[in-house]
PDB file of C-alpha atoms in Angstrom:
ATOM      1  CA  UNK A   1     117.178 -82.452 -17.546  1.00  0.00           C
ATOM      2  CA  UNK A   2     116.487 -78.896 -16.247  1.00  0.00           C
ATOM      3  CA  UNK A   3     113.276 -76.658 -16.717  1.00  0.00           C
ATOM      4  CA  UNK A   4     115.492 -73.863 -18.613  1.00  0.00           C
ATOM      5  CA  UNK A   5     116.981 -76.765 -20.735  1.00  0.00           C
ATOM      6  CA  UNK A   6     113.816 -77.792 -22.044  1.00  0.00           C
ATOM      7  CA  UNK A   7     111.555 -74.363 -22.646  1.00  0.00           C
ATOM      8  CA  UNK A   8     111.629 -73.227 -26.117  1.00  0.00           C
ATOM      9  CA  UNK A   9     113.538 -70.188 -26.582  1.00  0.00           C
ATOM     10  CA  UNK A  10     111.189 -66.701 -26.856  1.00  0.00           C
ATOM     11  CA  UNK A  11     110.729 -65.337 -30.179  1.00  0.00           C
ATOM     12  CA  UNK A  12     112.501 -61.808 -30.068  1.00  0.00           C
ATOM     13  CA  UNK A  13     113.075 -61.004 -33.649  1.00  0.00           C
ATOM     14  CA  UNK A  14     109.082 -60.610 -33.899  1.00  0.00           C
ATOM     15  CA  UNK A  15     109.447 -57.281 -31.783  1.00  0.00           C
ATOM     16  CA  UNK A  16     112.420 -55.329 -33.629  1.00  0.00           C
ATOM     17  CA  UNK A  17     110.039 -55.079 -37.173  1.00  0.00           C
ATOM     18  CA  UNK A  18     107.405 -53.241 -35.496  1.00  0.00           C
ATOM     19  CA  UNK A  19     109.592 -51.052 -32.898  1.00  0.00           C
ATOM     20  CA  UNK A  20     111.300 -49.855 -36.043  1.00  0.00           C
ATOM     21  CA  UNK A  21     107.816 -49.141 -37.618  1.00  0.00           C
ATOM     22  CA  UNK A  22     106.195 -47.125 -34.886  1.00  0.00           C
ATOM     23  CA  UNK A  23     109.369 -44.800 -35.085  1.00  0.00           C
ATOM     24  CA  UNK A  24     109.708 -44.693 -38.522  1.00  0.00           C
ATOM     25  CA  UNK A  25     105.747 -43.093 -38.250  1.00  0.00           C
ATOM     26  CA  UNK A  26     106.453 -40.928 -35.309  1.00  0.00           C
ATOM     27  CA  UNK A  27     109.282 -39.277 -37.101  1.00  0.00           C
ATOM     28  CA  UNK A  28     106.953 -38.773 -40.570  1.00  0.00           C
ATOM     29  CA  UNK A  29     103.696 -37.897 -38.200  1.00  0.00           C
ATOM     30  CA  UNK A  30     106.411 -35.020 -36.244  1.00  0.00           C
ATOM     31  CA  UNK A  31     108.124 -33.711 -40.015  1.00  0.00           C
ATOM     32  CA  UNK A  32     104.658 -33.412 -41.181  1.00  0.00           C
ATOM     33  CA  UNK A  33     103.236 -31.469 -38.044  1.00  0.00           C
ATOM     34  CA  UNK A  34     106.542 -29.055 -38.400  1.00  0.00           C
ATOM     35  CA  UNK A  35     106.014 -28.777 -42.607  1.00  0.00           C
ATOM     36  CA  UNK A  36     102.600 -27.782 -41.143  1.00  0.00           C
ATOM     37  CA  UNK A  37     103.668 -25.326 -39.359  1.00  0.00           C
ATOM     38  CA  UNK A  38     106.282 -23.478 -40.608  1.00  0.00           C
ATOM     39  CA  UNK A  39     105.172 -23.438 -44.450  1.00  0.00           C
ATOM     40  CA  UNK A  40     102.264 -21.348 -44.872  1.00  0.00           C
ATOM     41  CA  UNK A  41     100.561 -20.556 -47.893  1.00  0.00           C
ATOM     42  CA  UNK A  42      98.856 -16.737 -48.402  1.00  0.00           C
ATOM     43  CA  UNK A  43      96.156 -17.119 -51.188  1.00  0.00           C
ATOM     44  CA  UNK A  44      95.126 -14.262 -53.582  1.00  0.00           C
ATOM     45  CA  UNK A  45      93.792 -11.372 -52.313  1.00  0.00           C
ATOM     46  CA  UNK A  46      94.914 -11.724 -48.750  1.00  0.00           C
ATOM     47  CA  UNK A  47      97.531 -10.603 -46.680  1.00  0.00           C
ATOM     48  CA  UNK A  48      98.584 -12.204 -43.783  1.00  0.00           C
ATOM     49  CA  UNK A  49      99.810 -11.110 -40.276  1.00  0.00           C
ATOM     50  CA  UNK A  50     102.706 -12.620 -38.073  1.00  0.00           C
ATOM     51  CA  UNK A  51     101.889 -13.384 -34.122  1.00  0.00           C
ATOM     52  CA  UNK A  52     105.599 -14.709 -32.359  1.00  0.00           C
ATOM     53  CA  UNK A  53     104.753 -15.595 -29.054  1.00  0.00           C
ATOM     54  CA  UNK A  54     108.464 -14.215 -28.534  1.00  0.00           C
ATOM     55  CA  UNK A  55     108.261 -11.237 -29.677  1.00  0.00           C
ATOM     56  CA  UNK A  56     104.342  -9.953 -30.531  1.00  0.00           C
ATOM     57  CA  UNK A  57     102.930  -8.727 -34.241  1.00  0.00           C
ATOM     58  CA  UNK A  58     105.606  -8.822 -36.315  1.00  0.00           C
ATOM     59  CA  UNK A  59     105.862  -5.215 -38.127  1.00  0.00           C
ATOM     60  CA  UNK A  60     106.049  -6.468 -41.647  1.00  0.00           C
ATOM     61  CA  UNK A  61     102.931  -8.485 -43.452  1.00  0.00           C
ATOM     62  CA  UNK A  62     103.135 -11.098 -45.427  1.00  0.00           C
ATOM     63  CA  UNK A  63     101.889 -10.643 -49.167  1.00  0.00           C
ATOM     64  CA  UNK A  64     100.718 -13.627 -51.593  1.00  0.00           C
ATOM     65  CA  UNK A  65     102.611 -17.178 -51.599  1.00  0.00           C
ATOM     66  CA  UNK A  66     104.371 -19.416 -50.077  1.00  0.00           C
ATOM     67  CA  UNK A  67     106.172 -18.325 -46.359  1.00  0.00           C
ATOM     68  CA  UNK A  68     108.421 -20.193 -43.712  1.00  0.00           C
ATOM     69  CA  UNK A  69     107.049 -19.305 -40.140  1.00  0.00           C
ATOM     70  CA  UNK A  70     108.908 -20.767 -36.823  1.00  0.00           C
ATOM     71  CA  UNK A  71     106.662 -23.703 -35.481  1.00  0.00           C
ATOM     72  CA  UNK A  72     104.893 -23.638 -32.532  1.00  0.00           C
ATOM     73  CA  UNK A  73     106.039 -20.172 -31.754  1.00  0.00           C
ATOM     74  CA  UNK A  74     104.825 -18.099 -35.150  1.00  0.00           C
ATOM     75  CA  UNK A  75     100.502 -17.974 -35.747  1.00  0.00           C
ATOM     76  CA  UNK A  76      99.350 -16.575 -38.885  1.00  0.00           C
ATOM     77  CA  UNK A  77      95.968 -14.690 -39.158  1.00  0.00           C
ATOM     78  CA  UNK A  78      94.668 -14.097 -43.066  1.00  0.00           C
ATOM     79  CA  UNK A  79      93.009 -10.556 -43.893  1.00  0.00           C
ATOM     80  CA  UNK A  80      90.671 -10.392 -46.611  1.00  0.00           C
ATOM     81  CA  UNK A  81      92.587  -7.360 -48.665  1.00  0.00           C
ATOM     82  CA  UNK A  82      90.171  -7.690 -51.752  1.00  0.00           C
ATOM     83  CA  UNK A  83      87.429  -5.268 -52.432  1.00  0.00           C
ATOM     84  CA  UNK A  84      84.247  -6.012 -49.947  1.00  0.00           C
ATOM     85  CA  UNK A  85      80.633  -3.802 -48.914  1.00  0.00           C
ATOM     86  CA  UNK A  86      78.980  -3.302 -46.170  1.00  0.00           C
ATOM     87  CA  UNK A  87      75.542  -2.510 -46.584  1.00  0.00           C
ATOM     88  CA  UNK A  88      72.908  -0.771 -43.981  1.00  0.00           C
ATOM     89  CA  UNK A  89      69.248  -1.787 -45.101  1.00  0.00           C
ATOM     90  CA  UNK A  90      66.306  -2.693 -44.346  1.00  0.00           C
ATOM     91  CA  UNK A  91      66.548  -5.920 -46.529  1.00  0.00           C
ATOM     92  CA  UNK A  92      69.842  -7.362 -45.692  1.00  0.00           C
ATOM     93  CA  UNK A  93      70.145  -9.982 -43.599  1.00  0.00           C
ATOM     94  CA  UNK A  94      73.401 -10.097 -42.221  1.00  0.00           C
ATOM     95  CA  UNK A  95      73.288  -9.591 -38.663  1.00  0.00           C
ATOM     96  CA  UNK A  96      72.109  -5.853 -38.523  1.00  0.00           C
ATOM     97  CA  UNK A  97      69.821  -3.598 -37.205  1.00  0.00           C
ATOM     98  CA  UNK A  98      68.821  -2.969 -41.022  1.00  0.00           C
ATOM     99  CA  UNK A  99      68.855   0.915 -42.755  1.00  0.00           C
ATOM    100  CA  UNK A 100      69.653   3.698 -40.835  1.00  0.00           C
ATOM    101  CA  UNK A 101      66.890   5.714 -39.731  1.00  0.00           C
ATOM    102  CA  UNK A 102      68.102   9.985 -39.302  1.00  0.00           C
ATOM    103  CA  UNK A 103      66.661  13.407 -39.189  1.00  0.00           C
ATOM    104  CA  UNK A 104      66.702  16.104 -41.923  1.00  0.00           C
ATOM    105  CA  UNK A 105      67.462  19.812 -40.438  1.00  0.00           C
ATOM    106  CA  UNK A 106      63.886  20.400 -39.733  1.00  0.00           C
ATOM    107  CA  UNK A 107      63.421  17.608 -38.102  1.00  0.00           C
ATOM    108  CA  UNK A 108      61.583  14.863 -40.720  1.00  0.00           C
ATOM    109  CA  UNK A 109      62.299  11.398 -40.290  1.00  0.00           C
ATOM    110  CA  UNK A 110      64.354   9.867 -42.971  1.00  0.00           C
ATOM    111  CA  UNK A 111      65.437   6.518 -44.075  1.00  0.00           C
ATOM    112  CA  UNK A 112      68.439   5.581 -45.545  1.00  0.00           C
ATOM    113  CA  UNK A 113      69.971   2.659 -47.134  1.00  0.00           C
ATOM    114  CA  UNK A 114      73.322   2.553 -48.089  1.00  0.00           C
ATOM    115  CA  UNK A 115      76.412   0.665 -49.489  1.00  0.00           C
ATOM    116  CA  UNK A 116      79.982   1.348 -48.124  1.00  0.00           C
ATOM    117  CA  UNK A 117      82.765  -0.263 -50.397  1.00  0.00           C
ATOM    118  CA  UNK A 118      86.198  -0.676 -48.693  1.00  0.00           C
ATOM    119  CA  UNK A 119      89.896  -2.065 -48.589  1.00  0.00           C
ATOM    120  CA  UNK A 120      91.812  -3.228 -45.972  1.00  0.00           C
ATOM    121  CA  UNK A 121      95.408  -1.364 -46.197  1.00  0.00           C
ATOM    122  CA  UNK A 122      97.759  -3.869 -47.218  1.00  0.00           C
ATOM    123  CA  UNK A 123     100.448  -1.929 -45.831  1.00  0.00           C
ATOM    124  CA  UNK A 124      99.228  -1.128 -42.157  1.00  0.00           C
ATOM    125  CA  UNK A 125      97.303  -4.385 -42.039  1.00  0.00           C
ATOM    126  CA  UNK A 126      99.543  -5.967 -38.620  1.00  0.00           C
ATOM    127  CA  UNK A 127      98.770  -2.428 -36.934  1.00  0.00           C
ATOM    128  CA  UNK A 128      95.191  -3.382 -37.852  1.00  0.00           C
ATOM    129  CA  UNK A 129      95.518  -6.980 -36.599  1.00  0.00           C
ATOM    130  CA  UNK A 130      96.755  -5.145 -33.113  1.00  0.00           C
ATOM    131  CA  UNK A 131      94.216  -1.802 -32.424  1.00  0.00           C
ATOM    132  CA  UNK A 132      90.840  -3.656 -34.002  1.00  0.00           C
ATOM    133  CA  UNK A 133      91.485  -7.594 -34.733  1.00  0.00           C
ATOM    134  CA  UNK A 134      89.690  -9.307 -37.056  1.00  0.00           C
ATOM    135  CA  UNK A 135      85.821  -7.832 -35.936  1.00  0.00           C
ATOM    136  CA  UNK A 136      86.488  -4.445 -37.514  1.00  0.00           C
ATOM    137  CA  UNK A 137      83.368  -4.424 -39.453  1.00  0.00           C
ATOM    138  CA  UNK A 138      81.014  -4.614 -36.313  1.00  0.00           C
ATOM    139  CA  UNK A 139      83.265  -2.523 -34.205  1.00  0.00           C
ATOM    140  CA  UNK A 140      84.366   0.363 -36.184  1.00  0.00           C
ATOM    141  CA  UNK A 141      82.512   0.471 -39.894  1.00  0.00           C
ATOM    142  CA  UNK A 142      79.612  -0.290 -38.949  1.00  0.00           C
ATOM    143  CA  UNK A 143      78.833   2.525 -36.290  1.00  0.00           C
ATOM    144  CA  UNK A 144      80.986   5.103 -38.048  1.00  0.00           C
ATOM    145  CA  UNK A 145      78.665   4.412 -41.072  1.00  0.00           C
ATOM    146  CA  UNK A 146      75.576   5.119 -38.918  1.00  0.00           C
ATOM    147  CA  UNK A 147      77.185   7.946 -37.329  1.00  0.00           C
ATOM    148  CA  UNK A 148      78.341   9.754 -40.057  1.00  0.00           C
ATOM    149  CA  UNK A 149      75.249   9.404 -42.125  1.00  0.00           C
ATOM    150  CA  UNK A 150      72.966  10.969 -39.461  1.00  0.00           C
ATOM    151  CA  UNK A 151      75.024  13.934 -38.987  1.00  0.00           C
ATOM    152  CA  UNK A 152      75.259  14.287 -43.051  1.00  0.00           C
ATOM    153  CA  UNK A 153      71.591  13.973 -43.501  1.00  0.00           C
ATOM    154  CA  UNK A 154      71.229  16.683 -40.747  1.00  0.00           C
ATOM    155  CA  UNK A 155      72.810  19.577 -42.777  1.00  0.00           C
ATOM    156  CA  UNK A 156      70.062  19.494 -45.343  1.00  0.00           C
ATOM    157  CA  UNK A 157      66.133  20.111 -45.844  1.00  0.00           C
ATOM    158  CA  UNK A 158      64.329  16.923 -46.682  1.00  0.00           C
ATOM    159  CA  UNK A 159      63.491  18.647 -49.759  1.00  0.00           C
ATOM    160  CA  UNK A 160      67.338  19.088 -50.977  1.00  0.00           C
ATOM    161  CA  UNK A 161      67.498  15.509 -49.889  1.00  0.00           C
ATOM    162  CA  UNK A 162      65.217  13.367 -52.382  1.00  0.00           C
ATOM    163  CA  UNK A 163      65.729  16.461 -55.463  1.00  0.00           C
ATOM    164  CA  UNK A 164      68.516  18.140 -55.756  1.00  0.00           C
ATOM    165  CA  UNK A 165      70.980  17.924 -53.383  1.00  0.00           C
ATOM    166  CA  UNK A 166      71.681  13.850 -52.837  1.00  0.00           C
ATOM    167  CA  UNK A 167      75.266  13.834 -54.627  1.00  0.00           C
ATOM    168  CA  UNK A 168      76.074  16.652 -52.263  1.00  0.00           C
ATOM    169  CA  UNK A 169      74.905  14.471 -49.021  1.00  0.00           C
ATOM    170  CA  UNK A 170      76.489  11.265 -50.497  1.00  0.00           C
ATOM    171  CA  UNK A 171      80.148  13.442 -51.006  1.00  0.00           C
ATOM    172  CA  UNK A 172      79.728  14.667 -47.257  1.00  0.00           C
ATOM    173  CA  UNK A 173      79.174  11.317 -46.395  1.00  0.00           C
ATOM    174  CA  UNK A 174      82.399  10.077 -48.339  1.00  0.00           C
ATOM    175  CA  UNK A 175      84.725  13.086 -46.822  1.00  0.00           C
ATOM    176  CA  UNK A 176      83.828  12.376 -43.485  1.00  0.00           C
ATOM    177  CA  UNK A 177      84.095   8.531 -43.637  1.00  0.00           C
ATOM    178  CA  UNK A 178      87.584   8.637 -45.394  1.00  0.00           C
ATOM    179  CA  UNK A 179      89.081  10.198 -42.505  1.00  0.00           C
ATOM    180  CA  UNK A 180      88.040   7.776 -40.339  1.00  0.00           C
ATOM    181  CA  UNK A 181      88.488   4.829 -42.304  1.00  0.00           C
ATOM    182  CA  UNK A 182      92.335   6.138 -42.690  1.00  0.00           C
ATOM    183  CA  UNK A 183      92.732   6.319 -38.539  1.00  0.00           C
ATOM    184  CA  UNK A 184      92.014   3.266 -38.720  1.00  0.00           C
ATOM    185  CA  UNK A 185      94.204   1.468 -41.715  1.00  0.00           C
ATOM    186  CA  UNK A 186      91.401   0.987 -43.699  1.00  0.00           C
ATOM    187  CA  UNK A 187      90.756   2.278 -47.333  1.00  0.00           C
ATOM    188  CA  UNK A 188      87.382   3.934 -48.427  1.00  0.00           C
ATOM    189  CA  UNK A 189      86.474   3.306 -52.357  1.00  0.00           C
ATOM    190  CA  UNK A 190      83.555   4.765 -52.196  1.00  0.00           C
ATOM    191  CA  UNK A 191      80.110   5.325 -50.766  1.00  0.00           C
ATOM    192  CA  UNK A 192      76.046   4.489 -52.306  1.00  0.00           C
ATOM    193  CA  UNK A 193      73.226   6.083 -51.291  1.00  0.00           C
ATOM    194  CA  UNK A 194      70.894   3.424 -52.307  1.00  0.00           C
ATOM    195  CA  UNK A 195      67.592   4.803 -51.384  1.00  0.00           C
ATOM    196  CA  UNK A 196      66.311   7.795 -49.380  1.00  0.00           C
ATOM    197  CA  UNK A 197      62.581   7.680 -47.737  1.00  0.00           C
ATOM    198  CA  UNK A 198      60.594   9.837 -46.501  1.00  0.00           C
ATOM    199  CA  UNK A 199      56.764   9.927 -44.777  1.00  0.00           C
ATOM    200  CA  UNK A 200      54.360   9.731 -47.945  1.00  0.00           C
ATOM    201  CA  UNK A 201      52.288  12.764 -46.148  1.00  0.00           C
ATOM    202  CA  UNK A 202      55.586  14.834 -46.631  1.00  0.00           C
ATOM    203  CA  UNK A 203      56.327  13.320 -50.121  1.00  0.00           C
ATOM    204  CA  UNK A 204      53.384  14.778 -50.912  1.00  0.00           C
ATOM    205  CA  UNK A 205      53.538  17.946 -49.538  1.00  0.00           C
ATOM    206  CA  UNK A 206      57.267  18.558 -51.170  1.00  0.00           C
ATOM    207  CA  UNK A 207      55.414  17.206 -54.285  1.00  0.00           C
ATOM    208  CA  UNK A 208      52.741  20.019 -54.320  1.00  0.00           C
ATOM    209  CA  UNK A 209      55.515  22.504 -53.118  1.00  0.00           C
ATOM    210  CA  UNK A 210      57.727  21.777 -56.393  1.00  0.00           C
ATOM    211  CA  UNK A 211      54.997  22.058 -58.811  1.00  0.00           C
ATOM    212  CA  UNK A 212      53.811  25.337 -57.346  1.00  0.00           C
ATOM    213  CA  UNK A 213      57.334  26.366 -57.613  1.00  0.00           C
ATOM    214  CA  UNK A 214      57.201  24.889 -61.469  1.00  0.00           C
ATOM    215  CA  UNK A 215      54.274  27.005 -62.800  1.00  0.00           C
ATOM    216  CA  UNK A 216      55.819  30.418 -60.781  1.00  0.00           C
ATOM    217  CA  UNK A 217      58.856  29.594 -62.923  1.00  0.00           C
ATOM    218  CA  UNK A 218      56.753  29.161 -66.413  1.00  0.00           C
ATOM    219  CA  UNK A 219      54.301  32.029 -65.180  1.00  0.00           C
ATOM    220  CA  UNK A 220      57.676  33.923 -64.539  1.00  0.00           C
ATOM    221  CA  UNK A 221      59.654  32.714 -68.049  1.00  0.00           C
ATOM    222  CA  UNK A 222      56.575  34.073 -69.904  1.00  0.00           C
ATOM    223  CA  UNK A 223      56.102  37.978 -68.424  1.00  0.00           C
ATOM    224  CA  UNK A 224      60.113  37.996 -68.767  1.00  0.00           C
ATOM    225  CA  UNK A 225      59.526  37.081 -72.784  1.00  0.00           C
ATOM    226  CA  UNK A 226      56.790  39.854 -72.779  1.00  0.00           C
ATOM    227  CA  UNK A 227      58.748  42.176 -71.209  1.00  0.00           C
ATOM    228  CA  UNK A 228      61.363  41.653 -73.624  1.00  0.00           C
ATOM    229  CA  UNK A 229      59.171  41.949 -76.188  1.00  0.00           C
ATOM    230  CA  UNK A 230      57.882  45.367 -75.279  1.00  0.00           C
ATOM    231  CA  UNK A 231      61.319  46.896 -74.847  1.00  0.00           C
ATOM    232  CA  UNK A 232      62.589  45.240 -78.664  1.00  0.00           C
ATOM    233  CA  UNK A 233      59.196  47.081 -79.900  1.00  0.00           C
ATOM    234  CA  UNK A 234      60.292  50.460 -77.790  1.00  0.00           C
ATOM    235  CA  UNK A 235      63.890  49.993 -79.451  1.00  0.00           C
ATOM    236  CA  UNK A 236      62.008  49.298 -82.990  1.00  0.00           C
ATOM    237  CA  UNK A 237      59.654  52.601 -82.560  1.00  0.00           C
ATOM    238  CA  UNK A 238      62.958  55.060 -80.920  1.00  0.00           C
ATOM    239  CA  UNK A 239      65.097  53.870 -83.915  1.00  0.00           C
ATOM    240  CA  UNK A 240      62.268  54.681 -86.359  1.00  0.00           C
ATOM    241  CA  UNK A 241      61.760  58.116 -84.615  1.00  0.00           C
ATOM    242  CA  UNK A 242      65.125  58.594 -84.838  1.00  0.00           C
ATOM    243  CA  UNK A 243      65.262  57.528 -88.552  1.00  0.00           C
ATOM    244  CA  UNK A 244      62.331  59.722 -89.759  1.00  0.00           C
ATOM    245  CA  UNK A 245      65.014  62.706 -87.534  1.00  0.00           C
ATOM    246  CA  UNK A 246      67.577  62.053 -89.087  1.00  0.00           C
ATOM    247  CA  UNK A 247      65.951  62.189 -92.772  1.00  0.00           C
ATOM    248  CA  UNK A 248      64.280  64.974 -92.060  1.00  0.00           C
ATOM    249  CA  UNK A 249      67.448  66.877 -90.957  1.00  0.00           C
ATOM    250  CA  UNK A 250      68.992  65.795 -94.220  1.00  0.00           C
ATOM    251  CA  UNK A 251      66.707  67.347 -96.132  1.00  0.00           C
ATOM    252  CA  UNK A 252      66.253  70.653 -94.307  1.00  0.00           C
ATOM    253  CA  UNK A 253      70.203  70.591 -94.708  1.00  0.00           C
ATOM    254  CA  UNK A 254      69.706  70.004 -98.192  1.00  0.00           C
ATOM    255  CA  UNK A 255      67.475  72.787 -98.893  1.00  0.00           C
ATOM    256  CA  UNK A 256      69.475  75.076 -96.908  1.00  0.00           C
ATOM    257  CA  UNK A 257      72.913  74.471 -98.982  1.00  0.00           C
ATOM    258  CA  UNK A 258      70.712  74.475-102.089  1.00  0.00           C
ATOM    259  CA  UNK A 259      69.063  78.302-101.314  1.00  0.00           C
ATOM    260  CA  UNK A 260      72.464  79.180-100.375  1.00  0.00           C
ATOM    261  CA  UNK A 261      74.055  77.963-103.560  1.00  0.00           C
ATOM    262  CA  UNK A 262      70.655  79.699-105.595  1.00  0.00           C
ATOM    263  CA  UNK A 263      71.874  83.141-103.772  1.00  0.00           C
ATOM    264  CA  UNK A 264      75.067  83.124-104.146  1.00  0.00           C
ATOM    265  CA  UNK A 265      74.728  82.004-107.855  1.00  0.00           C
ATOM    266  CA  UNK A 266      71.473  83.623-109.267  1.00  0.00           C
ATOM    267  CA  UNK A 267      72.098  81.985-113.294  1.00  0.00           C
ATOM    268  CA  UNK A 268      71.465  78.763-111.102  1.00  0.00           C
ATOM    269  CA  UNK A 269      67.463  79.747-111.364  1.00  0.00           C
ATOM    270  CA  UNK A 270      67.537  80.681-114.980  1.00  0.00           C
ATOM    271  CA  UNK A 271      69.032  77.275-115.383  1.00  0.00           C
ATOM    272  CA  UNK A 272      66.695  75.396-113.567  1.00  0.00           C
ATOM    273  CA  UNK A 273      64.133  77.150-115.675  1.00  0.00           C
ATOM    274  CA  UNK A 274      65.375  76.241-118.675  1.00  0.00           C
ATOM    275  CA  UNK A 275      65.481  72.588-117.429  1.00  0.00           C
ATOM    276  CA  UNK A 276      61.795  72.486-115.992  1.00  0.00           C
ATOM    277  CA  UNK A 277      60.546  73.766-119.736  1.00  0.00           C
ATOM    278  CA  UNK A 278      59.105  71.562-121.816  1.00  0.00           C
ATOM    279  CA  UNK A 279      61.290  70.419-125.515  1.00  0.00           C
ATOM    280  CA  UNK A 280      58.699  72.045-127.437  1.00  0.00           C
ATOM    281  CA  UNK A 281      58.662  75.887-125.768  1.00  0.00           C
ATOM    282  CA  UNK A 282      61.151  77.290-128.746  1.00  0.00           C
ATOM    283  CA  UNK A 283      61.924  80.206-126.633  1.00  0.00           C
ATOM    284  CA  UNK A 284      65.642  81.026-125.200  1.00  0.00           C
ATOM    285  CA  UNK A 285      66.298  83.113-122.279  1.00  0.00           C
ATOM    286  CA  UNK A 286      69.291  84.950-122.430  1.00  0.00           C
ATOM    287  CA  UNK A 287      71.277  86.425-119.348  1.00  0.00           C
ATOM    288  CA  UNK A 288      69.825  88.826-117.041  1.00  0.00           C
ATOM    289  CA  UNK A 289      71.914  92.003-117.597  1.00  0.00           C
ATOM    290  CA  UNK A 290      69.938  91.762-121.803  1.00  0.00           C
ATOM    291  CA  UNK A 291      66.508  93.183-122.241  1.00  0.00           C
ATOM    292  CA  UNK A 292      64.925  90.838-125.208  1.00  0.00           C
ATOM    293  CA  UNK A 293      63.947  87.371-125.908  1.00  0.00           C
ATOM    294  CA  UNK A 294      64.681  85.796-129.123  1.00  0.00           C
ATOM    295  CA  UNK A 295      61.765  83.562-130.997  1.00  0.00           C
ATOM    296  CA  UNK A 296      63.656  80.480-131.344  1.00  0.00           C
ATOM    297  CA  UNK A 297      60.576  78.917-133.925  1.00  0.00           C
ATOM    298  CA  UNK A 298      61.703  82.553-136.697  1.00  0.00           C
ATOM    299  CA  UNK A 299      65.617  81.759-136.177  1.00  0.00           C
ATOM    300  CA  UNK A 300      64.805  78.425-137.262  1.00  0.00           C
ATOM    301  CA  UNK A 301      62.795  79.470-139.922  1.00  0.00           C
ATOM    302  CA  UNK A 302      64.617  82.027-141.384  1.00  0.00           C
ATOM    303  CA  UNK A 303      67.449  79.865-141.338  1.00  0.00           C
ATOM    304  CA  UNK A 304      65.528  76.946-143.145  1.00  0.00           C
ATOM    305  CA  UNK A 305      64.338  79.881-146.344  1.00  0.00           C
ATOM    306  CA  UNK A 306      67.656  81.047-146.920  1.00  0.00           C
ATOM    307  CA  UNK A 307      68.797  77.905-147.074  1.00  0.00           C
ATOM    308  CA  UNK A 308      68.745  76.585-150.607  1.00  0.00           C
TER     309      UNK A 308
END
């Protein structure tokens, strides 16, 4: 017997199933990798920007939901499109250098804590990705906020900033930042001046000045009230004098009219005298063209004696 005839056959049936399992596992892994590369889910509140290795950044951003990409060619970058805020203050630990230090119109140092609220413009996320990238907060927002806050504070005096012009300062900062944000494909929601601080000595001087101005305003108000009261008395006196003059003029006019009436009608004199006589006087005055008087008592006596 030869050596080939005596050697047992090799177990070929054991290698075939293992090779098949490896192929299946590899296929599944490749398929999973392809699915992972081609299917992307954009969460709520985010917007996606696609970069293609063949054509560059695609101009149309991807909104929330499921999207299909070309495997190993397209790469997706997510941007937070929700309301965001950046705070510049001494107590904020975010890697920034702290609050904003500026100078007022007269050169006094003022420290400002500011919060800026903004959003990424969804429709322009691709342009933002191409021009600024994901680090836009450090490269654009913080430097621009510091610059515009300093510019706005420099337009007002320290006394106005901490007292009456705070809202005007905030409005000036908002206008300037809104223009910058729009140029960089961002939307500004609001600017909040959280705190404005000035040196204590300056604050006391401003407070004393405001107190003095308030006292002057009170005294000025009192003088105005006294002036108004004096003017009222003058007006009342003038009114009383005019009333007296009008009354005297009326009485004079009445006397003048009465005298004219007596001159034109002499009989009115006798009538007036008769009206003034007491009821006990029994004398009757006849008209002026008669030259005698009648005794009413005799007349009435005779009339009484002749009566039956």
